[in-house]
Short mmCIF file of C-alpha atoms in Angstrom, two decimals:
data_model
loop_
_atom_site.label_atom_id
_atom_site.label_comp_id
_atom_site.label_asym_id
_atom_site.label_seq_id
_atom_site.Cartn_x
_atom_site.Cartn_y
_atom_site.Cartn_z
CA UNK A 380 -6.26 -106.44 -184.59
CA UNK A 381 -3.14 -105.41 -185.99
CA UNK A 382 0.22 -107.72 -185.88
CA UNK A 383 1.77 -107.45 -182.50
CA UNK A 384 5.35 -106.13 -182.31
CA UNK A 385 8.79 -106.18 -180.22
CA UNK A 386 9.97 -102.72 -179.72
CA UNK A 387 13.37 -101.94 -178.17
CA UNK A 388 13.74 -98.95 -176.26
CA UNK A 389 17.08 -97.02 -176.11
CA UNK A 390 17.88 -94.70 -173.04
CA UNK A 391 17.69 -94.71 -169.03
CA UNK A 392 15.63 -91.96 -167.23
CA UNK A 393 12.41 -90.60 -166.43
CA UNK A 394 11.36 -89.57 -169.75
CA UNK A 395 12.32 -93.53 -170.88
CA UNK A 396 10.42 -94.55 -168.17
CA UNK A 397 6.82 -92.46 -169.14
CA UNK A 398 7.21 -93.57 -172.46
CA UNK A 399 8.02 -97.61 -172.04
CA UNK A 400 4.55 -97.44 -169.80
CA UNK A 401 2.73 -95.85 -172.38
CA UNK A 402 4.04 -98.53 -174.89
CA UNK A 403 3.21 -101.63 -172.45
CA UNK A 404 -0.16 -100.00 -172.39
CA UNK A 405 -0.82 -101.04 -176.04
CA UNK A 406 -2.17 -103.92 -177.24
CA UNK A 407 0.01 -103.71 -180.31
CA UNK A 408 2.86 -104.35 -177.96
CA UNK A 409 3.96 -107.91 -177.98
CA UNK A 410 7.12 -107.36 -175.60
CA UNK A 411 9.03 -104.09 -174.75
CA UNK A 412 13.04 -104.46 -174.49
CA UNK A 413 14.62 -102.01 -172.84
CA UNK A 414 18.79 -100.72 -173.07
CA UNK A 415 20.42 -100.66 -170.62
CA UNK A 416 18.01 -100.75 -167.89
CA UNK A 417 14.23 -101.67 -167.94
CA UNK A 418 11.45 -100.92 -165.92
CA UNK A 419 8.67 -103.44 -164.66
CA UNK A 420 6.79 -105.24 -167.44
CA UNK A 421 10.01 -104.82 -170.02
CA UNK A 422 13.12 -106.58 -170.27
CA UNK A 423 16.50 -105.04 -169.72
CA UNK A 424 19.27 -105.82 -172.75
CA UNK A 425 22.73 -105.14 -171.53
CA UNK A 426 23.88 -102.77 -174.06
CA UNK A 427 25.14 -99.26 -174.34
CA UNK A 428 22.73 -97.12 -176.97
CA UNK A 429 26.41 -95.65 -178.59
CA UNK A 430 27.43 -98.97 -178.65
CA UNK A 431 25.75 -99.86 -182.63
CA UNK A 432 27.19 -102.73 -183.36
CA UNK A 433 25.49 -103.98 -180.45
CA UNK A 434 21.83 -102.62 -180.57
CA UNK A 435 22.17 -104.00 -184.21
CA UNK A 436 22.79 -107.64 -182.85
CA UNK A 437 20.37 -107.24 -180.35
CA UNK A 438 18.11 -106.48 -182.99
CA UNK A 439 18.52 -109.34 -184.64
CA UNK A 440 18.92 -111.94 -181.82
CA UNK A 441 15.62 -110.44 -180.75
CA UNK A 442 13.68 -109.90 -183.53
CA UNK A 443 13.05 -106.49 -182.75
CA UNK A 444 10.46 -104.88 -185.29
CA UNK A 445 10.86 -101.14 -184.05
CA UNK A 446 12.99 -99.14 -181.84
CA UNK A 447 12.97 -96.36 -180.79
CA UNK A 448 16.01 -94.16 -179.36
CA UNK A 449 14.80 -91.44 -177.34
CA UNK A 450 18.18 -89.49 -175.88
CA UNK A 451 20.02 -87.15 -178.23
CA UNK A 452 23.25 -88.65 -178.09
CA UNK A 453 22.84 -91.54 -180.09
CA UNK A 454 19.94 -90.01 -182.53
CA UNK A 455 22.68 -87.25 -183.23
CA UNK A 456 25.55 -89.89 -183.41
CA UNK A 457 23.61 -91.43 -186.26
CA UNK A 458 21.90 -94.71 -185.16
CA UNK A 459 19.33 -94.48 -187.40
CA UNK A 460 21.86 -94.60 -190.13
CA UNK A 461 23.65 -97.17 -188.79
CA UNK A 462 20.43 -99.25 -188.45
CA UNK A 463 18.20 -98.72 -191.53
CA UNK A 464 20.59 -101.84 -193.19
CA UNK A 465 18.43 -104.00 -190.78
CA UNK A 466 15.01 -103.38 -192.00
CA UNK A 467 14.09 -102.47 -188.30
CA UNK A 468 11.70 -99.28 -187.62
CA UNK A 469 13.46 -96.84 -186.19
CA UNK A 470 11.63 -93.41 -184.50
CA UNK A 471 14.16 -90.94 -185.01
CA UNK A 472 15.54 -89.12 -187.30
CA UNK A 473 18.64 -89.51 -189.62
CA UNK A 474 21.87 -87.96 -188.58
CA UNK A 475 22.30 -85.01 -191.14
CA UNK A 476 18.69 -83.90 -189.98
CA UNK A 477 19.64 -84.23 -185.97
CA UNK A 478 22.34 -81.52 -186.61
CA UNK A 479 19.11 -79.37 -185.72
CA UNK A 480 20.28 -80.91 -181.76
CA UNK A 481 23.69 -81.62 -182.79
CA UNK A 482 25.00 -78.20 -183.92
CA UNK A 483 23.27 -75.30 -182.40
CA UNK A 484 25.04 -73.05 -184.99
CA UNK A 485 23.28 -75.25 -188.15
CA UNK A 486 20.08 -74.61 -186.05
CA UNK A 487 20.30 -70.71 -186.05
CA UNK A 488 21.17 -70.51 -189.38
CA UNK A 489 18.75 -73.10 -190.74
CA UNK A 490 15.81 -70.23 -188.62
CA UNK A 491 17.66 -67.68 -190.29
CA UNK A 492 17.33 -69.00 -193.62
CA UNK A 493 14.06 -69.52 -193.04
CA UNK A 494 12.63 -66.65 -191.64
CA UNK A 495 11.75 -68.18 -188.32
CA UNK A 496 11.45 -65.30 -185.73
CA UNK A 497 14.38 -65.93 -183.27
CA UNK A 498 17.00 -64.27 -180.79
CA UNK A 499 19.68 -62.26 -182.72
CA UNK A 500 23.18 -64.36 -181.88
CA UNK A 501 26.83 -64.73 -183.11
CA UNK A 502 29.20 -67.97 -183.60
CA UNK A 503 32.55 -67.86 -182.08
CA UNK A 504 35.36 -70.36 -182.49
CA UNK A 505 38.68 -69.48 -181.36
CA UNK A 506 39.11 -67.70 -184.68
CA UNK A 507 36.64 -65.03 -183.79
CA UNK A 508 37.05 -65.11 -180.06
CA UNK A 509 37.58 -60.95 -180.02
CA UNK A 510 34.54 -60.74 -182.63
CA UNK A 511 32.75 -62.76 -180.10
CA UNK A 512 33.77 -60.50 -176.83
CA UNK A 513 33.04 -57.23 -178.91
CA UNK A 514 29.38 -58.76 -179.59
CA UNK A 515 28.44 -59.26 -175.56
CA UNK A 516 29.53 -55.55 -175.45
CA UNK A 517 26.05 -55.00 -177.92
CA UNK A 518 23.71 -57.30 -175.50
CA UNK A 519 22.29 -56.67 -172.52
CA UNK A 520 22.36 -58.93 -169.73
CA UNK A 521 21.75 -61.25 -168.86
CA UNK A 522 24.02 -62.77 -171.34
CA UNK A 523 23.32 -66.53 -172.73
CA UNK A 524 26.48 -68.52 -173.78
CA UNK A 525 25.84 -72.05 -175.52
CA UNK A 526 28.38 -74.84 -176.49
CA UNK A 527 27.29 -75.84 -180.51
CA UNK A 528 27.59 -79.22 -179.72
CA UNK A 529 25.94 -81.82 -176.79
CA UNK A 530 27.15 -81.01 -173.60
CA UNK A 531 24.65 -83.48 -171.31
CA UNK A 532 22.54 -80.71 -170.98
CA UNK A 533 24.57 -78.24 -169.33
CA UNK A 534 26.18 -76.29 -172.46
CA UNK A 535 23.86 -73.61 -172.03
CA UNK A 536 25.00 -70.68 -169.51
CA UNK A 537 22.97 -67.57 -168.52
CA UNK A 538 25.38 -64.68 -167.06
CA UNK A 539 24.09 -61.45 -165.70
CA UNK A 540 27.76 -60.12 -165.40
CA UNK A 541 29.54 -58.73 -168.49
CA UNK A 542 32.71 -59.63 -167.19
CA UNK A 543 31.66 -63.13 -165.89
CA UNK A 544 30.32 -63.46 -169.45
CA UNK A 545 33.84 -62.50 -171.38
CA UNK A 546 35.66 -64.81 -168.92
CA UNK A 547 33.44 -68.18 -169.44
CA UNK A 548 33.11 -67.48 -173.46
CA UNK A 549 37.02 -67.55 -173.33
CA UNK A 550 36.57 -71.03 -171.11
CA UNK A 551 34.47 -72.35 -173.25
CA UNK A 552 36.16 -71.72 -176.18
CA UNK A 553 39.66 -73.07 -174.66
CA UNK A 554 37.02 -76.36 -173.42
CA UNK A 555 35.39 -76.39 -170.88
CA UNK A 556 32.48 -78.76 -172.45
CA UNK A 557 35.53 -80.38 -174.42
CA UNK A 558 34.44 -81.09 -177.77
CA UNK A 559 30.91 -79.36 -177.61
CA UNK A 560 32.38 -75.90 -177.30
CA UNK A 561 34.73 -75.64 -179.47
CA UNK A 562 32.44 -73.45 -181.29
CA UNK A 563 29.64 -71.61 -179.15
CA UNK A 564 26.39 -69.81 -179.38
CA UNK A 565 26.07 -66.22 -178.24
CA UNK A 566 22.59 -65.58 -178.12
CA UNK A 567 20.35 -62.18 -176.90
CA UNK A 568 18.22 -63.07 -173.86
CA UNK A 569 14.67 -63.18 -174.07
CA UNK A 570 12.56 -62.31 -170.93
CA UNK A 571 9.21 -64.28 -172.26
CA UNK A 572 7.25 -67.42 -171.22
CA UNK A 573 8.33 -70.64 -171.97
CA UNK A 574 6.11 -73.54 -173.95
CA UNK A 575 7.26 -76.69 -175.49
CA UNK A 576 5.58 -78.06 -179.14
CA UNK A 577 6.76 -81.43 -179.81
CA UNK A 578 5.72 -82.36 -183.31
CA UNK A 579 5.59 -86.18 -184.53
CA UNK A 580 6.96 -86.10 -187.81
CA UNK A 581 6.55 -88.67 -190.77
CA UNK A 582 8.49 -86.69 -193.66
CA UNK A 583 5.51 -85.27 -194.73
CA UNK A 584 2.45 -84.74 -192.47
CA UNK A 585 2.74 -83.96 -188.60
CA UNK A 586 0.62 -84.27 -185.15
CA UNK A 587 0.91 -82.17 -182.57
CA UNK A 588 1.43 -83.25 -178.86
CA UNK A 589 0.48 -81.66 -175.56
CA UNK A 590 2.05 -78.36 -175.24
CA UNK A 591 4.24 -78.28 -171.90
CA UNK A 592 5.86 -75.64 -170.36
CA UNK A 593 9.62 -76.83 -168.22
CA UNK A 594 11.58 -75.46 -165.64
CA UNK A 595 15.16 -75.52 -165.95
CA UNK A 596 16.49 -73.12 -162.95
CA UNK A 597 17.64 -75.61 -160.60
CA UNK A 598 15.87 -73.98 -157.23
CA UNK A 599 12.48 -72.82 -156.58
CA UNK A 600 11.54 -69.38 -157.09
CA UNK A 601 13.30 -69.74 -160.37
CA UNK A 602 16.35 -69.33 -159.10
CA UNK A 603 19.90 -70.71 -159.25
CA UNK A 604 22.11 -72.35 -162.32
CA UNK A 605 20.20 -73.81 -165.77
CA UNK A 606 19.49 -77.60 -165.40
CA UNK A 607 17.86 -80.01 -167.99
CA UNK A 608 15.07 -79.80 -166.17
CA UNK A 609 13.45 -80.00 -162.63
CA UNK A 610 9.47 -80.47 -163.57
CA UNK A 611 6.91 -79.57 -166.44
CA UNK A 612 3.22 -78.77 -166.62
CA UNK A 613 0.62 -79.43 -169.28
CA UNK A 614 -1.19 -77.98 -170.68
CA UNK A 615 0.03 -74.38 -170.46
CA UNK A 616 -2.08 -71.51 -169.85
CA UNK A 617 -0.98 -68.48 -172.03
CA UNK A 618 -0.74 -71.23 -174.73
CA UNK A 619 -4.44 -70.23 -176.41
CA UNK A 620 -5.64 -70.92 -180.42
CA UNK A 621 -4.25 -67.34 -181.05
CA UNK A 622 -0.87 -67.96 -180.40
CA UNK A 623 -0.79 -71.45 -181.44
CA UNK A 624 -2.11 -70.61 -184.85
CA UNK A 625 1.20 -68.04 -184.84
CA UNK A 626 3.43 -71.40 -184.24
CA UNK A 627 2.11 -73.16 -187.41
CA UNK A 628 2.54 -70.30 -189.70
CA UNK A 629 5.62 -68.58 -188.38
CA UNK A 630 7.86 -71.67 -187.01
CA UNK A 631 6.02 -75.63 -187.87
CA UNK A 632 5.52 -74.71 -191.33
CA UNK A 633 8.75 -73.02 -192.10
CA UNK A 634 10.70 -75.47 -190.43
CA UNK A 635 9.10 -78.23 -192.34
CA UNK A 636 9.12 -76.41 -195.38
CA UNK A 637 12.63 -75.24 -194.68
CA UNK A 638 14.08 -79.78 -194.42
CA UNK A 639 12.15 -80.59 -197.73
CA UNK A 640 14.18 -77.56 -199.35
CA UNK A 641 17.35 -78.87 -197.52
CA UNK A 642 16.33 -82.42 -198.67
CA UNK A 643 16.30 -83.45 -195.49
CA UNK A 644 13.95 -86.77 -194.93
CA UNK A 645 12.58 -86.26 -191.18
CA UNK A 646 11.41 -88.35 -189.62
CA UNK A 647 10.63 -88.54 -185.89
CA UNK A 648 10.08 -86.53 -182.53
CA UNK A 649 10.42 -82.60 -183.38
CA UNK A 650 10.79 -80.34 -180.15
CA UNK A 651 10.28 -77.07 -180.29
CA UNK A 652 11.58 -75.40 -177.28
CA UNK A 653 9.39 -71.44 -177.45
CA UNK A 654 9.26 -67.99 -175.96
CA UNK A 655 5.97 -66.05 -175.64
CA UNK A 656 6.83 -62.29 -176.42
CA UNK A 657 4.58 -60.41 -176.47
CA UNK A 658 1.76 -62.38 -177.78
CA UNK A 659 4.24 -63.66 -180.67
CA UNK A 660 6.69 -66.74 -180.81
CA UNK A 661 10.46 -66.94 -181.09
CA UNK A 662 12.03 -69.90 -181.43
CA UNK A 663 14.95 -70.85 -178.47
CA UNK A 664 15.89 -74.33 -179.61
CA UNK A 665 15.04 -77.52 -181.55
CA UNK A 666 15.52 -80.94 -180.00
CA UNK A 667 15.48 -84.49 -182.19
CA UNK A 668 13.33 -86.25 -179.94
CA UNK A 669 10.93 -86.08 -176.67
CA UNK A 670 11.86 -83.42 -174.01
CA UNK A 671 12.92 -84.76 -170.02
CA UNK A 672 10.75 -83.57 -168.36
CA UNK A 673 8.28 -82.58 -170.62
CA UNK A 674 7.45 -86.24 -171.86
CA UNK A 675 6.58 -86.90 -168.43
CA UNK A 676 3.92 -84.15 -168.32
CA UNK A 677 2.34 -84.60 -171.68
CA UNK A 678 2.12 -88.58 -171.79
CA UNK A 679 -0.55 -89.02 -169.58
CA UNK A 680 -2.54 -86.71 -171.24
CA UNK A 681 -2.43 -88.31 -174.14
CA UNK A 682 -5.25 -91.05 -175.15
CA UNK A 683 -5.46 -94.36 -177.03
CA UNK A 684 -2.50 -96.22 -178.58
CA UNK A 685 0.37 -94.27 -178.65
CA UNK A 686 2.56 -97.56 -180.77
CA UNK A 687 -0.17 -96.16 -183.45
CA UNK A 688 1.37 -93.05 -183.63
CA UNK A 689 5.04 -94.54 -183.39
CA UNK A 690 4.40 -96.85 -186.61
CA UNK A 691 2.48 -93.74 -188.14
CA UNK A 692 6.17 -91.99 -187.75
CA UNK A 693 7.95 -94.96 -189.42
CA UNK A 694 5.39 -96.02 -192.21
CA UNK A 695 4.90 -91.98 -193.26
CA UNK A 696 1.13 -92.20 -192.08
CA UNK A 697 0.91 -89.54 -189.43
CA UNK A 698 -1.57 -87.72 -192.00
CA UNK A 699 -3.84 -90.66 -191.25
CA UNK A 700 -3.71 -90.77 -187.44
CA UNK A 701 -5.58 -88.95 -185.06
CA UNK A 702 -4.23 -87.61 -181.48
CA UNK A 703 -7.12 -86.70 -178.87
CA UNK A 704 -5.95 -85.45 -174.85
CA UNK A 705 -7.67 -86.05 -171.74
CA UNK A 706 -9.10 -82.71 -170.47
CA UNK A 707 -7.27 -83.02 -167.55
CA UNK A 708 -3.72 -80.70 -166.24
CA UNK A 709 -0.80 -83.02 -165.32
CA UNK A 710 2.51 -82.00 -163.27
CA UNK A 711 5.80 -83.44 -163.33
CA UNK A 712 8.12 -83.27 -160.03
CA UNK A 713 11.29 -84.18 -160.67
CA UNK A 714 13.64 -85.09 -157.60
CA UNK A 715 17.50 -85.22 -157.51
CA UNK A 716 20.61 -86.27 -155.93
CA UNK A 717 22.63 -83.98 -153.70
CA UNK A 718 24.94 -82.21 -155.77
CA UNK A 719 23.01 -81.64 -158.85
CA UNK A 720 23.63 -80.20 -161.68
CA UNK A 721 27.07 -80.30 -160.60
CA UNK A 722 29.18 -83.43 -159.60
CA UNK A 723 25.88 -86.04 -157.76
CA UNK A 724 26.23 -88.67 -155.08
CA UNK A 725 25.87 -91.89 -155.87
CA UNK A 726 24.37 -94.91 -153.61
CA UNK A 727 21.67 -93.63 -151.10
CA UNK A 728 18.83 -95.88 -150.52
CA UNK A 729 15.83 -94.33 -151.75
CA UNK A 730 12.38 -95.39 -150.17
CA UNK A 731 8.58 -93.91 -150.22
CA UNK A 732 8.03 -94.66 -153.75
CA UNK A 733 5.18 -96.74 -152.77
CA UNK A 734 3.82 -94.17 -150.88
CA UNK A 735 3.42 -91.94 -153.41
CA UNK A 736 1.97 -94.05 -155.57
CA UNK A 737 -0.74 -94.72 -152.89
CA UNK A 738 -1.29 -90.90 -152.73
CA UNK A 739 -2.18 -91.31 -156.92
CA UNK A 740 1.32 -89.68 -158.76
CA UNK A 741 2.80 -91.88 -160.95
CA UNK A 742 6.60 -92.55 -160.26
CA UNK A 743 8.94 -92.98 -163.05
CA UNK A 744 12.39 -94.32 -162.41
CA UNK A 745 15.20 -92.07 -163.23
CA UNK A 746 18.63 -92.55 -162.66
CA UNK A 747 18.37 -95.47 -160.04
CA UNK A 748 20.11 -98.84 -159.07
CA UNK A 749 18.88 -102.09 -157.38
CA UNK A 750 20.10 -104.56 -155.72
CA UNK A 751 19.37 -108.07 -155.05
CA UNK A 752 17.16 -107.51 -152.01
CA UNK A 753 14.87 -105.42 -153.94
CA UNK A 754 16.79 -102.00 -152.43
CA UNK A 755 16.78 -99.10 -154.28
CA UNK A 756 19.42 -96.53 -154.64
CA UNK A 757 20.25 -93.65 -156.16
CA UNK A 758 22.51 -93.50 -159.25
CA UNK A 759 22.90 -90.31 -161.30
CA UNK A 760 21.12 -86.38 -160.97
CA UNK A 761 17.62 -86.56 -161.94
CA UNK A 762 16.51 -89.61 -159.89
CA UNK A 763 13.18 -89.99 -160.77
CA UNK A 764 9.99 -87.93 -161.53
CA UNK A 765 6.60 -88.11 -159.75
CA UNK A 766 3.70 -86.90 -162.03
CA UNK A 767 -0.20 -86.28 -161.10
CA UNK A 768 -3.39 -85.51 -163.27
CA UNK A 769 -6.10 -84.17 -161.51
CA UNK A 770 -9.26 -81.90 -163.29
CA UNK A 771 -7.39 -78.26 -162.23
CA UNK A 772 -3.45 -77.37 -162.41
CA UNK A 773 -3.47 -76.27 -158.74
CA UNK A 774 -4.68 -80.22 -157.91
CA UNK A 775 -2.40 -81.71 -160.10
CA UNK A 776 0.57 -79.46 -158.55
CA UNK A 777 -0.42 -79.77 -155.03
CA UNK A 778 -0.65 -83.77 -155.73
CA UNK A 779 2.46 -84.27 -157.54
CA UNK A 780 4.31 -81.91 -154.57
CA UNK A 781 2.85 -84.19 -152.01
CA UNK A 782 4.42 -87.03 -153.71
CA UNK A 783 7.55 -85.64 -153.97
CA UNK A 784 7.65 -85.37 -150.39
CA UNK A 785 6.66 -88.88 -149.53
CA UNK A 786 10.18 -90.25 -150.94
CA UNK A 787 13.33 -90.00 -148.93
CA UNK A 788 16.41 -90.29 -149.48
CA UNK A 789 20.03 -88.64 -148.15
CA UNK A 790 20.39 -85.51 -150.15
CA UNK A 791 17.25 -84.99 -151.79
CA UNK A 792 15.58 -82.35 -153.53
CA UNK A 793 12.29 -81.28 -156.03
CA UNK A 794 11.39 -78.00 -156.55
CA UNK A 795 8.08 -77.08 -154.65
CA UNK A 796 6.47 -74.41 -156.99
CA UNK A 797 6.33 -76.50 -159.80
CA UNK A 798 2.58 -75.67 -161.54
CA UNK A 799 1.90 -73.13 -158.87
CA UNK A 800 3.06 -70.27 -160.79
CA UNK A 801 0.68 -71.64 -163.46
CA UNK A 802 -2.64 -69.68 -164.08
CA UNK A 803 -5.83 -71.88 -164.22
CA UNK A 804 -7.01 -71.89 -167.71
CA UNK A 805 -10.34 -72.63 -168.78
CA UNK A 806 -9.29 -74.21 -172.20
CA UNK A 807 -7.93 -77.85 -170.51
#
């Protein structure tokens, strides 16, 4: 067997949570460290991810072979820069490739220049602010506003009133994400089906993941303001070899093709956030890493050693790794805190996980505190995330609902169509 390693793992949340299991279930895995919070079976480091200078030292006091950051902030802040002095494996990639995350108006132009079918937009800055209000005038609604830069996943805005639209481009401009809008995104609306692609990426050769489909409207019914994400499903229906053969040749391949050009050296987690239009692709969004909540919906479906795939990413020999799924559908439930996505209560005991873990779902901690009696409490939006597998969607869906409802705690709430809007499809 191969040398066993010490990975560190950078980021608190559900989609941390999926993956740190699916790294303790290797045997390449010596011991998982996790910042700043771990779950059972890893060890917690007491360090903030933006804080460098001290993942570096933790590195070192450790002896941490790889690690692997998996929220944008500190992929597009430049930690792998700030790291590669170390000799450590890092999964992500550099920071002048993360502008793909980190500047949604580098993304659009970067699809532009290379041909990658996508939804006609505009920039505005405070420079072009009229250019910007004449432009909503050509759209229909509704009408999707995005701050360039990170905005903890609520810089993007879908309006269906013209003048609601002109009046929060002007906000945004004058800050209401601070920093991240100083320049925004007008984009035209698509009305097609989502699908996530998340590519792992070596520089040179790729694997593809499970395709998942998310769902970002906050209530059920698909209703009610964008979040970063109330629940996914995998695999999706409508996604069928057709269409997927479409994605290689009109976005993967470009997009690839398109960094080499740039001489851009990526390396790492490639999301590809989709619309289905008609049979054809456009491309919404890139992220820099693994989706929340889509991670949570496509790692369980994934077999054998998934730290395999990880060192493929660092040592540039994805071309040499192979990726089989489990023929089985898997949905994600995510539950949150009352208040979400606005301003979320903090502190309310939070019970039933075992529960629904008895029913089968597995629960991944999200944004949760403990105390020294073993109490759990809540401690940010998206909680945690119950997930199911089961042979059909519908099963999966049903089981992962039931779950959901087995945990309590003042304020909650999961979405309770999640998957059920999902035809069956013979090709799991």
């Amino acid at each position: 067997m191969k040398e066993r390693i010490k990975i560190l793992l950078l980021g608190k949340g559900g989609r941390e949570s999926a993956l740190a299991r699916k790294i303790l279930e290797s045997p390449r895995t010596e011991r998982l460290y996790m910042a700043p919070a771990a779950i059972e079976g890893a060890e917690a480091v007491a360090v903030d991810p933006l804080n460098f200078q001290g993942v570096a030292d933790a590195v070192e006091k450790l002896e941490i072979d790889m690690v692997v950051p998996v929220g944008a902030a500190p992929i597009v802040a430049g930690i792998t820069d700030w790291l590669e002095e170390t000799g450590v494996k890092v999964i992500a990639p550099s920071e002048a490739c993360a502008r793909l995350e980190g500047s949604k108006e580098f993304a659009k132009e970067f699809m532009a220049d290379n041909a990658i079918p996508t939804a006609r937009f505009m920039t505005v800055t405070s420079d072009t602010l009229e250019e910007g209000l004449s432009f909503l005038d050509s759209l229909r609604p509704p009408y999707v506003l995005k701050a360039d830069g990170l905005a903890m996943g609520k810089g993007v805005l879908i309006i269906n009133s013209l003048a609601d639209a002109k009046d929060t481009l002007t906000d945004m401009i004058e800050g209401m994400f601070d920093e991240a809008s100083e320049t925004v995104l007008i984009e035209e609306y698509i009305d097609g089906r989502e699908c996530t692609v998340t590519l792992a990426v070596d520089g040179e050769d790729w694997l593809m993941l499970p395709v998942a489909h998310d769902y970002k409207r906050n209530l059920s019914g698909n209703i009610g303001p964008n979040t970063p994400g109330m629940g996914s499903v995998s695999p999706v229906s409508f996604v069928d070899a057709d269409f997927m053969d479409k994605v290689k040749k009109r976005v993967i391949r470009p997009t690839l093709r398109g960094l080499k050009e740039a001489q851009l050296d990526y390396r790492g987690f490639l999301y590809l956030g989709l619309m289905e239009l008609d049979g054809e692709p456009v491309l919404v969004e890139y992220n820099v890493r693994l989706g929340d909540p889509e991670t949570q919906a496509i790692l369980p479906r994934i077999k054998g050693d998934f730290v395999d795939i990880l060192e493929g990413i660092a040592d540039r020999t994805v071309g040499l790794k192979k990726i089989q799924f489990y023929p089985i559908a898997c949905a994600a439930v995510v539950l949150t805190a009352e208040g979400f996505p606005g301003t979320v209560r903090r502190g309310d005991i939070v019970t039933g996980i075992l529960e629904a873990e008895a029913e089968g779902c597995k629960v991944y901690p999200g944004q949760l505190s403990y105390d020294d009696n073993g109490k759990i409490y809540t401690d940010g939006g998206r909680v945690l995330t119950v997930t199911a597998t089961a042979p059909t969607m519908a099963e999966a869906a049903a089981k992962a609902t039931s779950g959901a409802s087995a945990i309590v705690f003042d304020g909650a709430y999961f979405r309770d169509d999640i998957g059920r809007d999902v035809e069956e499809d013979a090709a799991i």
